[in-house]
Amino acid sequence: MTERNLDDKTILVTGGAGFIGSNFIRFLLRRHQAVRVINLDKLTYAGNLDNLRDVEGDSRYEFVQGDIRDRELVRALFPRVQGVVHFAAETHVDRSIIDAGEFVLTDVYGSFILFEALKGAPHVEFFIHISTDEVYGSCDEGFFRENDPVAPSSPYAASKAGADRLAHAYHVTYGLPLVILRPSNNFGPYQYPEKFIPLIVTNALEGKTLPLYGQGTNVRDWLYVEDSCRAIELAARRGAAGEAYNVGAGNELPNIEVAGRICDLLGKGRDLIKLVPDRLGHDRRYAVDWGKMRELGWAPETKFDEALKATVRWYEANAEWWRAIKDRSRDFKAFYEQNYKDRQ
Ligand code: NAD
Ligand code: DAU
């Protein structure tokens, strides 16, 4: 197994102002004293420089506002870096159901622009492509392995599957050092409050109802973002070119149980939970086998209940962060109203 040293490298992180990207940049700078990071982020509604206030003065960190679809900008950045971790994407399934256009353009075409730049940059040693467990579609029983076929259900998942297979094709065709990661549902600090766990936590803190799609019985495998960051960093050091790696947590729970535990942690009654009409094409369960990541040297370390508690406490302590998004962001409100208007 080849071991790459990240300490002497400049790493291009795309989408670093989002949820996992900002946690990953903080993790990387903490773990590697001599690493340098260039964060390329368009600052869409989901990008937020408040997520990185504590690192913005770090001389190892540079922010570039821009679009991954901007071919010239991307081409200009590649000669400066030796590694890439690509997070930038449209990420919310409900938004992709309302309007899929930006998902195709960013997740597929934007990834294509980055792969093309990689083609012209033989000095780049690794490119970690962040895919998702959703590319496999719903898993009725057992666990998906990396060689199982992709069968995405939502326009978001289909766009991610397109980029995932394009990454594979660019490795097979041009021998590029692309490594694909397929993580399960992440949660933790700085997650945009349209996603399930932060939506439930912040709605409960506001005394609002907690909307559960369908019967609340859909199952997700909850991965704490710190464990996710460790997996990504390990893939950057040891991941083999052309390989895909599942990243799961073994924390499979029905949504209604997660919402219930959040109510308990906040001392709120579970009667805040409200069943609302289901998401279109709602995948029943996601479940992946992460044996390949274990062979690389990774396993999730965080216990779900402890991580959920830490997350709930973080949202309690950082109300100004999420209130700024929920109260003042026209985008959040417009989406929220459109998504929930027929459900409430
Ligand atoms: P997020 O929505 O919080 O952040 C996405 C970031 O990408 C934002 O900062 C946004 O401004 C930026 N961005 C969007 N379009 C861009 C463009 N055209 N050019 C440059 N920047 C752009 O997303 P997240 O939840 O942190 O997810 C990060 C990645 O991980 C995504 O690729 C997502 O598909 C994948 N993923 C997420 C999860 C999860 O549970 N959150 C699980 C598996 C995989
Ligand atoms: O599995 C990885 C994926 O996880 C990532 O690739 C996506 O970027 C990320 O958004 C997430 O997708 P999900 O659709 O699983 O996450 P979301 O937080 O939207 O929903 C989690 C579950 O909660 C899902 O079963 C739908 C349900 N849900 C969600 C919302 C927003 C509700 O019941 N009510 C809600 O209001």
Coordinates of C-alpha atoms and ligand atoms in Angstrom, one line a residue:
M1 CA 0.0 0.0 0.0
T2 CA 1.5 3.4 -1.0
E3 CA 1.5 6.0 1.7
R4 CA 1.3 9.6 0.6
N5 CA 2.6 12.3 2.8
L6 CA 0.1 15.2 3.0
D7 CA 2.4 17.5 5.0
D8 CA 4.3 18.9 2.1
K9 CA 1.3 19.3 -0.2
T10 CA -1.1 22.0 -1.4
I11 CA -4.5 20.5 -1.6
L12 CA -7.4 21.9 -3.7
V13 CA -10.7 21.5 -1.8
T14 CA -13.8 22.2 -3.8
G15 CA -17.0 23.1 -1.9
G16 CA -15.0 23.7 1.3
A17 CA -17.5 26.3 2.5
G18 CA -20.2 23.7 2.9
F19 CA -20.9 21.3 5.7
I20 CA -18.4 18.4 5.2
G21 CA -15.9 20.5 3.3
S22 CA -15.5 23.0 6.1
N23 CA -15.2 20.2 8.7
F24 CA -12.6 18.6 6.5
I25 CA -10.5 21.7 6.0
R26 CA -10.5 22.2 9.8
F27 CA -9.5 18.6 10.3
L28 CA -6.7 18.7 7.7
L29 CA -5.1 21.9 9.1
R30 CA -5.3 20.4 12.6
R31 CA -3.7 17.1 11.6
H32 CA -1.0 18.3 9.2
Q33 CA 1.2 21.2 10.3
A34 CA 2.7 21.9 6.8
V35 CA -0.2 21.2 4.6
R36 CA -1.7 24.1 2.5
V37 CA -5.3 24.3 1.4
I38 CA -7.0 26.2 -1.4
N39 CA -10.7 26.3 -1.0
L40 CA -12.6 26.8 -4.2
D41 CA -16.2 27.5 -3.5
K42 CA -18.9 29.3 -5.4
L43 CA -20.8 30.2 -2.2
T44 CA -24.2 29.0 -3.3
Y45 CA -27.0 29.2 -0.8
A46 CA -25.3 26.2 1.0
G47 CA -21.8 27.8 1.1
N48 CA -21.1 29.9 4.2
L49 CA -17.8 31.5 5.1
D50 CA -19.1 31.6 8.7
N51 CA -18.3 27.9 8.7
L52 CA -14.5 28.7 8.5
R53 CA -14.1 31.8 10.6
D54 CA -11.6 30.1 12.9
V55 CA -9.2 29.2 10.0
E56 CA -9.5 32.2 7.7
G57 CA -6.5 33.9 9.3
D58 CA -4.3 30.7 9.0
S59 CA -1.5 31.4 6.5
R60 CA -1.8 27.8 5.2
Y61 CA -5.4 28.5 4.0
E62 CA -6.6 30.4 1.0
F63 CA -10.1 31.0 -0.2
V64 CA -11.0 31.4 -3.9
Q65 CA -14.6 32.3 -4.7
G66 CA -15.5 30.6 -8.0
D67 CA -17.4 28.0 -9.9
I68 CA -16.0 24.5 -10.6
R69 CA -17.6 24.9 -14.0
D70 CA -15.3 27.8 -14.8
R71 CA -12.7 26.0 -17.0
E72 CA -10.1 28.8 -17.0
L73 CA -10.2 29.3 -13.3
V74 CA -9.9 25.6 -12.6
R75 CA -7.1 25.3 -15.1
A76 CA -5.2 28.1 -13.4
L77 CA -5.5 26.5 -10.0
F78 CA -4.3 23.0 -10.9
P79 CA -0.6 23.8 -11.4
R80 CA -0.5 25.0 -7.8
V81 CA -1.7 21.8 -6.2
Q82 CA -0.6 18.2 -5.7
G83 CA -3.9 16.8 -4.5
V84 CA -7.6 17.4 -4.9
V85 CA -10.6 16.7 -2.7
H86 CA -13.8 17.4 -4.5
F87 CA -16.9 18.1 -2.4
A88 CA -18.6 20.8 -4.5
A89 CA -22.1 19.8 -5.4
E90 CA -25.8 20.5 -5.1
T91 CA -26.7 18.1 -2.3
H92 CA -30.3 18.3 -1.2
V93 CA -32.6 15.6 -2.5
D94 CA -35.8 17.6 -2.0
R95 CA -34.4 20.5 -4.1
S96 CA -33.5 18.1 -6.9
I97 CA -37.1 16.9 -6.9
I98 CA -38.3 20.5 -7.3
D99 CA -35.7 21.5 -9.9
A100 CA -32.9 19.2 -11.1
G101 CA -31.1 21.6 -13.5
E102 CA -28.3 22.8 -11.1
F103 CA -27.7 19.3 -10.0
V104 CA -26.9 18.1 -13.5
L105 CA -24.8 21.2 -14.2
T106 CA -22.8 21.2 -11.1
D107 CA -22.6 17.6 -10.0
V108 CA -22.0 16.1 -13.5
Y109 CA -20.7 18.9 -15.7
G110 CA -18.7 20.6 -12.9
S111 CA -17.0 17.3 -12.1
F112 CA -16.2 16.9 -15.8
I113 CA -14.4 20.2 -15.8
L114 CA -12.3 19.1 -12.8
F115 CA -11.5 15.7 -14.4
E116 CA -10.5 17.5 -17.6
A117 CA -8.1 19.7 -15.6
L118 CA -6.7 16.7 -13.9
K119 CA -5.9 15.2 -17.4
G120 CA -3.6 18.2 -18.0
A121 CA -1.9 18.0 -14.6
P122 CA 0.2 14.8 -14.3
H123 CA 1.9 16.2 -11.2
V124 CA -1.3 15.9 -9.2
E125 CA -0.9 12.7 -7.1
F126 CA -4.5 12.1 -6.0
F127 CA -8.0 13.3 -6.6
I128 CA -10.6 12.2 -4.1
H129 CA -14.0 12.3 -5.6
I130 CA -16.8 12.5 -3.0
S131 CA -19.7 10.4 -4.3
T132 CA -22.5 9.1 -2.1
D133 CA -24.1 5.8 -0.9
E134 CA -27.2 7.0 -2.7
V135 CA -25.8 6.0 -6.0
Y136 CA -26.8 2.4 -5.3
G137 CA -30.5 3.3 -4.7
S138 CA -32.6 1.7 -1.9
C139 CA -31.3 -1.4 -0.2
D140 CA -34.0 -3.8 0.8
E141 CA -31.7 -6.2 2.6
G142 CA -28.0 -6.8 3.2
F143 CA -25.4 -4.2 2.3
F144 CA -24.1 -2.8 -1.0
R145 CA -20.5 -3.6 -2.0
E146 CA -18.5 -1.3 -4.3
N147 CA -18.9 -3.5 -7.3
D148 CA -22.7 -3.6 -7.1
P149 CA -24.4 -1.7 -9.9
V150 CA -25.6 1.9 -9.4
A151 CA -29.4 2.4 -9.5
P152 CA -30.1 5.9 -8.3
S153 CA -33.6 7.0 -7.5
S154 CA -33.6 10.8 -7.2
P155 CA -32.3 13.4 -9.7
Y156 CA -29.7 14.3 -7.0
A157 CA -28.5 10.6 -6.7
A158 CA -28.6 10.2 -10.5
S159 CA -26.4 13.3 -11.0
K160 CA -24.0 11.9 -8.4
A161 CA -24.0 8.5 -10.1
G162 CA -23.2 10.2 -13.4
A163 CA -20.2 12.0 -11.9
D164 CA -19.1 8.8 -10.0
R165 CA -19.1 6.8 -13.3
L166 CA -17.4 9.6 -15.1
A167 CA -14.6 9.6 -12.5
H168 CA -14.3 5.8 -13.1
A169 CA -14.2 6.3 -16.8
Y170 CA -11.5 9.0 -16.6
H171 CA -9.4 6.6 -14.5
V172 CA -9.9 3.6 -16.9
T173 CA -9.4 5.7 -20.1
Y174 CA -6.6 8.1 -19.1
G175 CA -5.1 6.4 -16.0
L176 CA -5.9 9.4 -13.8
P177 CA -5.4 9.0 -10.0
L178 CA -9.1 9.2 -9.1
V179 CA -10.3 7.6 -5.9
I180 CA -14.1 7.5 -5.3
L181 CA -15.6 7.7 -1.8
R182 CA -19.3 6.8 -1.1
P183 CA -20.2 8.0 2.4
S184 CA -23.5 7.4 4.1
N185 CA -25.6 10.2 5.8
N186 CA -23.3 12.6 7.6
F187 CA -24.3 14.7 10.5
G188 CA -22.6 17.1 12.9
P189 CA -21.8 20.9 13.3
Y190 CA -22.3 23.3 10.4
Q191 CA -24.8 21.2 8.5
Y192 CA -27.3 23.4 6.6
P193 CA -30.6 23.2 8.5
E194 CA -32.6 21.9 5.6
K195 CA -31.1 18.5 6.1
F196 CA -32.9 16.1 8.4
I197 CA -31.0 16.2 11.7
P198 CA -30.3 19.9 11.9
L199 CA -33.9 20.6 10.7
I200 CA -35.3 18.5 13.5
V201 CA -33.0 20.0 16.1
T202 CA -33.6 23.6 15.1
N203 CA -37.3 23.2 14.6
A204 CA -37.6 21.6 18.1
L205 CA -35.5 24.5 19.5
E206 CA -38.0 26.9 17.9
G207 CA -41.0 24.9 19.2
K208 CA -42.1 24.1 15.6
T209 CA -43.4 20.8 14.4
L210 CA -41.0 18.1 13.2
P211 CA -42.0 17.0 9.7
L212 CA -41.5 13.2 9.2
Y213 CA -42.0 12.1 5.6
G214 CA -44.4 9.1 5.2
Q215 CA -44.6 7.0 8.3
G216 CA -41.1 8.0 9.4
T217 CA -39.9 4.5 8.9
N218 CA -37.2 5.1 6.3
V219 CA -33.8 4.1 7.4
R220 CA -30.5 5.9 7.1
D221 CA -27.0 5.0 8.4
W222 CA -25.8 8.0 10.4
L223 CA -22.1 8.8 10.1
Y224 CA -20.6 11.5 12.3
V225 CA -18.7 14.1 10.2
E226 CA -15.5 13.7 12.2
D227 CA -15.4 10.0 11.3
S228 CA -16.1 11.0 7.7
C229 CA -13.2 13.4 7.7
R230 CA -10.9 10.7 9.0
A231 CA -12.0 8.4 6.1
I232 CA -11.4 11.1 3.5
E233 CA -8.0 12.0 4.9
L234 CA -7.0 8.3 4.9
A235 CA -8.2 7.9 1.3
A236 CA -6.0 10.9 0.4
R237 CA -3.0 9.1 2.0
R238 CA -3.7 5.5 1.0
G239 CA -6.6 5.2 -1.4
A240 CA -5.8 3.3 -4.6
A241 CA -6.4 5.0 -8.0
G242 CA -9.4 3.7 -9.7
E243 CA -11.0 2.2 -6.6
A244 CA -14.3 3.1 -5.0
Y245 CA -14.7 2.9 -1.2
N246 CA -17.9 2.8 0.8
V247 CA -18.0 4.7 4.1
G248 CA -20.7 3.7 6.5
A249 CA -21.2 3.8 10.2
G250 CA -23.4 0.9 11.4
N251 CA -25.9 3.4 12.9
E252 CA -29.0 2.3 11.0
L253 CA -32.1 3.9 12.5
P254 CA -35.6 4.8 11.3
N255 CA -36.1 8.6 11.0
I256 CA -38.8 8.6 13.6
E257 CA -36.4 7.1 16.2
V258 CA -33.8 9.7 15.4
A259 CA -36.4 12.5 15.8
G260 CA -37.5 10.9 19.1
R261 CA -34.0 10.8 20.5
I262 CA -33.5 14.5 19.6
C263 CA -36.7 15.4 21.4
D264 CA -35.5 13.5 24.5
L265 CA -32.1 15.2 24.4
L266 CA -33.8 18.6 24.2
G267 CA -36.4 17.8 26.8
K268 CA -39.2 18.3 24.3
G269 CA -42.2 16.1 23.9
R270 CA -42.3 13.6 21.1
D271 CA -45.7 15.0 20.2
L272 CA -43.9 17.7 18.2
I273 CA -43.4 15.0 15.6
K274 CA -45.8 15.3 12.7
L275 CA -46.2 12.7 9.9
V276 CA -46.4 14.6 6.5
P277 CA -46.9 13.4 2.9
D278 CA -43.9 11.4 1.7
R279 CA -41.0 12.5 -0.5
L280 CA -41.4 11.5 -4.1
G281 CA -39.4 8.4 -4.9
H282 CA -38.2 8.1 -1.3
D283 CA -35.5 5.4 -0.9
R284 CA -36.5 3.2 2.0
R285 CA -33.1 2.3 3.3
Y286 CA -29.4 2.9 2.6
A287 CA -26.8 0.4 3.8
V288 CA -23.2 -0.1 2.6
D289 CA -20.5 -2.6 3.5
W290 CA -17.3 -0.6 4.4
G291 CA -14.9 -3.6 4.5
K292 CA -12.6 -2.0 1.9
M293 CA -12.2 1.1 4.1
R294 CA -11.4 -1.2 7.1
E295 CA -8.7 -2.8 5.0
L296 CA -7.2 0.6 4.4
G297 CA -7.1 1.2 8.2
W298 CA -10.4 3.1 8.9
A299 CA -13.4 2.3 11.1
P300 CA -16.0 4.7 12.6
E301 CA -15.0 5.6 16.1
T302 CA -17.9 7.7 17.4
K303 CA -20.8 6.2 19.2
F304 CA -24.1 7.5 17.7
D305 CA -25.8 8.6 20.9
E306 CA -22.7 10.6 22.0
A307 CA -22.3 12.2 18.5
L308 CA -26.0 13.1 18.4
K309 CA -25.8 14.6 21.8
A310 CA -22.7 16.7 20.8
T311 CA -24.5 17.8 17.7
V312 CA -27.6 18.8 19.5
R313 CA -25.5 20.8 22.0
W314 CA -23.6 22.5 19.1
Y315 CA -26.8 23.7 17.6
E316 CA -28.0 24.9 21.0
A317 CA -24.8 26.8 21.6
N318 CA -24.6 28.2 18.0
A319 CA -28.1 29.5 17.5
E320 CA -26.9 32.7 15.9
W321 CA -25.3 30.5 13.1
W322 CA -28.5 28.7 12.1
R323 CA -30.9 31.5 12.9
A324 CA -29.0 33.7 10.4
I325 CA -29.7 31.0 7.8
K326 CA -33.3 30.2 8.8
D327 CA -34.6 33.7 9.5
R328 CA -32.7 35.9 7.1
S329 CA -32.0 33.6 4.1
R330 CA -34.7 34.2 1.5
D331 CA -33.5 31.1 -0.2
F332 CA -34.1 28.9 2.8
K333 CA -37.5 30.3 3.4
A334 CA -38.5 30.0 -0.3
F335 CA -37.4 26.4 -0.4
Y336 CA -39.0 25.6 2.9
E337 CA -42.3 27.0 1.9
Q338 CA -42.3 25.3 -1.5
N339 CA -41.3 21.9 -0.1
Y340 CA -43.7 21.9 2.9
K341 CA -46.6 23.9 1.7
D342 CA -48.6 20.8 0.6
R343 CA -47.4 18.7 3.5
Q344 CA -48.4 20.7 6.6
Ligands
NAD1 P1 -23.2 21.2 1.2 O1 -24.5 21.4 0.4 O2 -23.2 21.6 2.6 O3 -22.0 22.1 0.5 C1 -21.8 22.1 -0.8 C2 -20.7 23.2 -1.1 O4 -20.4 23.2 -2.5 C3 -21.2 24.6 -0.8 O5 -20.2 25.3 0.0 C4 -21.5 25.3 -2.1 O6 -21.3 26.7 -2.1 C5 -20.4 24.5 -3.0 N1 -20.8 24.5 -4.4 C6 -22.0 24.2 -4.9 N2 -21.9 24.3 -6.3 C7 -20.7 24.8 -6.6 C8 -20.0 25.1 -7.8 N3 -20.7 25.0 -9.0 N4 -18.7 25.5 -7.7 C9 -18.1 25.7 -6.5 N5 -18.7 25.4 -5.4 C10 -20.0 24.9 -5.4 O7 -22.8 19.7 0.9 P2 -22.2 18.6 1.9 O8 -23.4 18.0 2.6 O9 -21.1 19.1 2.7 O10 -21.7 17.5 0.9 C11 -20.4 17.6 0.3 C12 -20.2 16.5 -0.7 O11 -20.4 15.2 0.0 C13 -21.2 16.5 -1.8 O12 -20.5 16.1 -3.0 C14 -22.2 15.5 -1.4 O13 -22.9 14.9 -2.6 C15 -21.4 14.5 -0.7 N6 -22.1 13.7 0.3 C16 -22.7 14.3 1.3 C17 -23.3 13.5 2.3 C18 -24.0 14.1 3.5 O14 -24.7 13.4 4.2 N7 -24.0 15.5 3.7 C19 -23.2 12.1 2.3 C20 -22.5 11.5 1.2 C21 -21.9 12.3 0.3
DAU2 O1 -26.9 9.1 2.0 C1 -26.0 10.2 1.7 C2 -26.9 11.4 1.3 O2 -27.5 11.8 2.5 C3 -26.1 12.5 0.7 O3 -25.6 12.1 -0.5 C4 -27.0 13.7 0.5 O4 -26.3 14.9 0.1 C5 -27.7 14.1 1.8 O5 -28.6 15.2 1.7 C6 -28.4 12.9 2.4 O6 -29.6 12.5 1.7 P1 -30.9 12.1 2.4 O7 -32.1 12.3 1.5 O8 -30.8 10.8 3.0 O9 -30.9 13.2 3.6 P2 -32.0 14.2 4.2 O10 -31.4 14.8 5.3 O11 -32.7 15.0 3.2 O12 -33.1 13.1 4.7 C7 -32.8 12.1 5.6 C8 -34.1 11.2 5.8 O13 -35.0 12.0 6.6 C9 -34.7 10.8 4.6 O14 -35.3 9.5 4.8 C10 -35.8 11.8 4.4 C11 -36.2 12.2 5.8 N1 -36.7 13.5 6.0 C12 -36.0 14.6 5.6 C13 -36.4 15.9 5.7 C14 -35.6 17.0 5.2 C15 -37.9 13.7 6.7 O15 -38.6 12.8 7.1 N2 -38.4 15.0 6.9 C16 -37.7 16.1 6.4 O16 -38.1 17.2 6.6

